[in-house]
Short mmCIF file of C-alpha atoms in Angstrom, two decimals:
data_model
loop_
_atom_site.label_atom_id
_atom_site.label_comp_id
_atom_site.label_asym_id
_atom_site.label_seq_id
_atom_site.Cartn_x
_atom_site.Cartn_y
_atom_site.Cartn_z
CA MET Y 1 11.10 8.36 -30.41
CA GLY Y 2 8.05 6.07 -30.25
CA THR Y 3 5.53 5.86 -27.43
CA ALA Y 4 7.22 2.93 -25.67
CA ASP Y 5 10.70 4.49 -25.78
CA LEU Y 6 9.45 7.92 -24.71
CA THR Y 7 7.39 6.41 -21.89
CA LEU Y 8 10.34 4.47 -20.48
CA PHE Y 9 12.68 7.46 -20.85
CA TYR Y 10 10.15 9.60 -18.94
CA ALA Y 11 9.78 6.98 -16.20
CA TYR Y 12 13.50 6.50 -15.73
CA SER Y 13 14.03 10.28 -15.84
CA TRP Y 14 11.78 10.96 -12.88
CA MET Y 15 12.94 7.83 -11.05
CA THR Y 16 16.56 9.10 -11.29
CA ARG Y 17 15.51 12.66 -10.36
CA ASP Y 18 16.31 14.25 -13.73
CA ARG Y 19 13.81 17.12 -13.50
CA GLY Y 20 15.08 18.75 -16.70
CA ALA Y 21 14.42 15.65 -18.79
CA VAL Y 22 10.94 15.24 -17.30
CA ARG Y 23 10.08 18.88 -18.04
CA ARG Y 24 11.31 18.58 -21.64
CA LEU Y 25 9.12 15.51 -22.20
CA ILE Y 26 5.89 17.03 -20.86
CA ASP Y 27 4.17 19.31 -23.35
CA PRO Y 28 3.54 22.80 -21.85
CA GLY Y 29 -0.19 22.41 -22.58
CA ALA Y 30 -0.44 18.89 -21.22
CA GLU Y 31 -3.57 17.86 -19.33
CA ILE Y 32 -2.52 16.59 -15.92
CA GLU Y 33 -4.77 14.96 -13.33
CA TRP Y 34 -4.23 12.97 -10.15
CA ASN Y 35 -6.19 11.80 -7.14
CA LEU Y 36 -4.24 13.81 -4.56
CA ASP Y 37 -5.94 16.66 -2.70
CA ALA Y 38 -3.88 19.44 -4.27
CA PRO Y 39 -4.49 20.89 -7.74
CA VAL Y 40 -1.85 19.83 -10.23
CA ASP Y 41 0.07 21.45 -13.05
CA ASP Y 42 3.26 20.34 -14.75
CA GLU Y 43 5.51 22.01 -12.17
CA GLU Y 44 3.70 20.43 -9.20
CA LEU Y 45 3.83 17.06 -10.96
CA VAL Y 46 7.59 17.32 -11.51
CA GLN Y 47 8.16 18.42 -7.90
CA THR Y 48 6.04 15.58 -6.46
CA LEU Y 49 7.75 12.94 -8.61
CA HIS Y 50 11.11 14.35 -7.55
CA ARG Y 51 10.14 14.15 -3.86
CA ILE Y 52 8.97 10.56 -4.28
CA ALA Y 53 12.22 9.59 -6.03
CA ALA Y 54 14.31 11.37 -3.39
CA PHE Y 55 12.50 9.76 -0.47
CA ALA Y 56 12.06 6.22 -1.82
CA ASP Y 57 14.60 3.53 -1.09
CA SER Y 58 13.74 2.03 -4.46
CA ILE Y 59 11.31 2.49 -7.34
CA SER Y 60 10.62 -0.15 -9.94
CA ILE Y 61 8.29 -0.43 -12.88
CA ALA Y 62 5.94 -3.32 -12.12
CA SER Y 63 4.09 -3.13 -15.44
CA THR Y 64 4.14 -1.19 -18.71
CA THR Y 65 1.60 -1.37 -21.50
CA CYS Y 66 1.83 0.72 -24.67
CA ALA Y 67 -0.67 0.87 -27.53
CA ASP Y 68 -0.41 3.44 -30.31
CA ASP Y 69 -0.08 6.83 -28.58
CA ARG Y 70 -1.11 5.64 -25.10
CA ALA Y 71 0.82 4.08 -22.25
CA ALA Y 72 0.05 2.74 -18.79
CA LEU Y 73 2.66 2.19 -16.09
CA VAL Y 74 2.47 0.76 -12.59
CA TYR Y 75 5.29 1.59 -10.19
CA ASP Y 76 6.25 0.00 -6.89
CA CYS Y 77 7.86 2.52 -4.53
CA THR Y 78 9.52 1.26 -1.39
CA ALA Y 79 10.21 3.62 1.50
CA PRO Y 80 11.70 2.98 4.93
CA PHE Y 81 8.24 2.32 6.38
CA GLY Y 82 6.51 0.35 3.58
CA SER Y 83 5.54 0.25 -0.09
CA VAL Y 84 3.25 2.32 -2.28
CA ARG Y 85 1.92 1.53 -5.73
CA ILE Y 86 1.35 4.29 -8.31
CA ALA Y 87 -0.49 3.90 -11.62
CA GLU Y 88 0.15 6.35 -14.43
CA PHE Y 89 -1.57 6.77 -17.79
CA LEU Y 90 0.10 8.81 -20.54
CA ALA Y 91 -0.81 10.09 -24.00
CA VAL Y 92 1.97 10.98 -26.44
CA ALA Y 93 1.93 13.18 -29.54
CA ASP Y 94 4.77 14.60 -31.60
CA GLY Y 95 7.42 13.28 -29.22
CA ARG Y 96 5.92 14.88 -26.09
CA ILE Y 97 3.62 13.74 -23.31
CA THR Y 98 0.29 15.49 -23.77
CA GLU Y 99 -1.74 13.83 -21.00
CA VAL Y 100 -0.78 12.49 -17.58
CA ARG Y 101 -3.27 10.74 -15.31
CA GLN Y 102 -1.90 9.45 -12.01
CA VAL Y 103 -3.62 7.28 -9.43
CA TYR Y 104 -1.93 7.01 -6.06
CA ASP Y 105 -2.68 4.72 -3.15
CA VAL Y 106 -3.21 7.84 -1.05
CA VAL Y 107 -3.59 6.04 2.29
CA ALA Y 108 -0.29 4.19 1.81
CA LEU Y 109 1.41 7.30 0.42
CA ARG Y 110 0.54 9.33 3.51
CA ARG Y 111 1.42 6.44 5.86
CA PHE Y 112 4.71 5.31 4.34
CA PHE Y 113 5.97 8.61 2.88
CA PRO Y 114 5.16 10.95 5.81
CA GLY Y 115 5.37 14.64 4.96
CA LEU Y 116 5.84 13.94 1.25
CA LEU Y 117 2.77 15.91 0.19
CA GLU Y 118 3.35 18.77 2.61
CA ASP Y 119 4.79 22.03 1.32
#
């Protein structure tokens, strides 16, 4: 599976709440970073994406760009109270995601997805 196919499969997996597929795609040693307050590892990433997908009324991919082993995605997430945009940057090697960098609109996330980031 090439970078573009793997990237879209990953995106649609978390958007449809398929945690198992997301876990299989992320390499166990993947570097994961985001701009949320909490530290992140692959399990916390999967749980947060699952919570977003469960809470959102809709999620769509606004933009996808793939070049070699890198991909960038921008998502629009609509909740009952408003919309949030998420940007995600991935690196792929040997059919697995080896790097995930996520940038959230944190103010909108906390406003429109209340309680989402709470344990």
